[in-house]
XYZ file of C-alpha atoms in Angstrom:
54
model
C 197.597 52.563 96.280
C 199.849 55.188 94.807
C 200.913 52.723 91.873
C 197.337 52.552 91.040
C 196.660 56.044 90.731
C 199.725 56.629 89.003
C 198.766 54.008 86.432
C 195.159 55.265 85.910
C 196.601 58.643 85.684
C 198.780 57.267 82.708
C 196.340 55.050 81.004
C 193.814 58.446 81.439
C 196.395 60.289 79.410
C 196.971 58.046 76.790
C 193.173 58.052 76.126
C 193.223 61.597 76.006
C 195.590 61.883 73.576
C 194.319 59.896 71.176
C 191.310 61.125 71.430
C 192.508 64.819 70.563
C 195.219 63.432 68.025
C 191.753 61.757 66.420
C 190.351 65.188 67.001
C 192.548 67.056 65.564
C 192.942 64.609 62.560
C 189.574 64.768 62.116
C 189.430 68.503 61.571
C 192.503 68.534 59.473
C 191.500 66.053 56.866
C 187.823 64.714 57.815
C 187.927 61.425 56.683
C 188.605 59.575 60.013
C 184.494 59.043 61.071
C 183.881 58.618 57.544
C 185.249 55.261 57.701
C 183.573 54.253 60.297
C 180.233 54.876 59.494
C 179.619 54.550 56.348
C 177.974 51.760 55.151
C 179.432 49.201 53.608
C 178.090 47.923 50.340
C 179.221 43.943 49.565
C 178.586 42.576 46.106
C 176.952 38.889 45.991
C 177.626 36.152 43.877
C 174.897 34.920 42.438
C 174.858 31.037 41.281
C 174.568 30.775 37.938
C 173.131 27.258 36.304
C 175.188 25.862 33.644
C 173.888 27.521 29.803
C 172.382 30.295 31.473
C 174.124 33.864 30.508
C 174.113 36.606 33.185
Protein backbone atom coordinates (compact mmCIF):
# COMPACT_ATOMS: atom_id res chain seq x y z
CA UNK A 1 0.00 0.00 0.00
CA UNK A 2 2.85 2.33 0.78
CA UNK A 3 4.48 1.63 -2.78
CA UNK A 4 1.32 2.85 -4.20
CA UNK A 5 1.13 6.00 -2.55
CA UNK A 6 4.61 6.61 -3.00
CA UNK A 7 4.20 6.11 -6.74
CA UNK A 8 1.06 8.32 -7.10
CA UNK A 9 2.85 10.80 -5.04
CA UNK A 10 5.66 10.72 -7.79
CA UNK A 11 3.63 10.46 -10.89
CA UNK A 12 1.45 13.61 -9.04
CA UNK A 13 4.70 15.52 -9.09
CA UNK A 14 5.80 14.96 -12.36
CA UNK A 15 2.39 16.29 -13.60
CA UNK A 16 2.84 19.20 -11.62
CA UNK A 17 5.84 20.12 -12.94
CA UNK A 18 5.15 20.12 -16.23
CA UNK A 19 2.34 21.74 -15.88
CA UNK A 20 4.12 24.88 -14.19
CA UNK A 21 7.31 24.42 -16.50
CA UNK A 22 4.33 24.81 -19.39
CA UNK A 23 3.17 27.63 -17.20
CA UNK A 24 5.88 29.34 -16.84
CA UNK A 25 6.90 28.86 -20.57
CA UNK A 26 3.86 30.08 -21.46
CA UNK A 27 4.26 33.43 -19.75
CA UNK A 28 7.81 33.79 -20.82
CA UNK A 29 7.38 33.43 -24.51
CA UNK A 30 3.48 32.78 -25.22
CA UNK A 31 3.58 30.70 -28.01
CA UNK A 32 3.03 27.26 -26.33
CA UNK A 33 -1.24 27.31 -26.56
CA UNK A 34 -0.81 29.01 -29.72
CA UNK A 35 0.10 25.86 -31.29
CA UNK A 36 -2.37 24.09 -30.14
CA UNK A 37 -5.23 25.88 -31.03
CA UNK A 38 -4.91 27.45 -33.83
CA UNK A 39 -6.40 26.25 -36.71
CA UNK A 40 -4.81 24.63 -39.14
CA UNK A 41 -5.24 25.68 -42.73
CA UNK A 42 -4.34 22.60 -45.44
CA UNK A 43 -4.05 23.50 -49.09
CA UNK A 44 -5.94 21.00 -51.63
CA UNK A 45 -4.95 19.74 -54.77
CA UNK A 46 -7.24 20.21 -57.14
CA UNK A 47 -7.33 17.70 -60.32
CA UNK A 48 -6.63 19.34 -63.17
CA UNK A 49 -7.86 17.74 -66.78
CA UNK A 50 -5.26 17.50 -69.31
CA UNK A 51 -5.17 21.22 -71.63
CA UNK A 52 -6.82 22.95 -68.98
CA UNK A 53 -4.51 25.90 -67.34
CA UNK A 54 -5.04 26.69 -63.63
Amino acid sequence: MQMAITFMAVVGGLIFSVAVALLAEELIFGQVFRLFFVRQYVRQAVPVKTGQKR
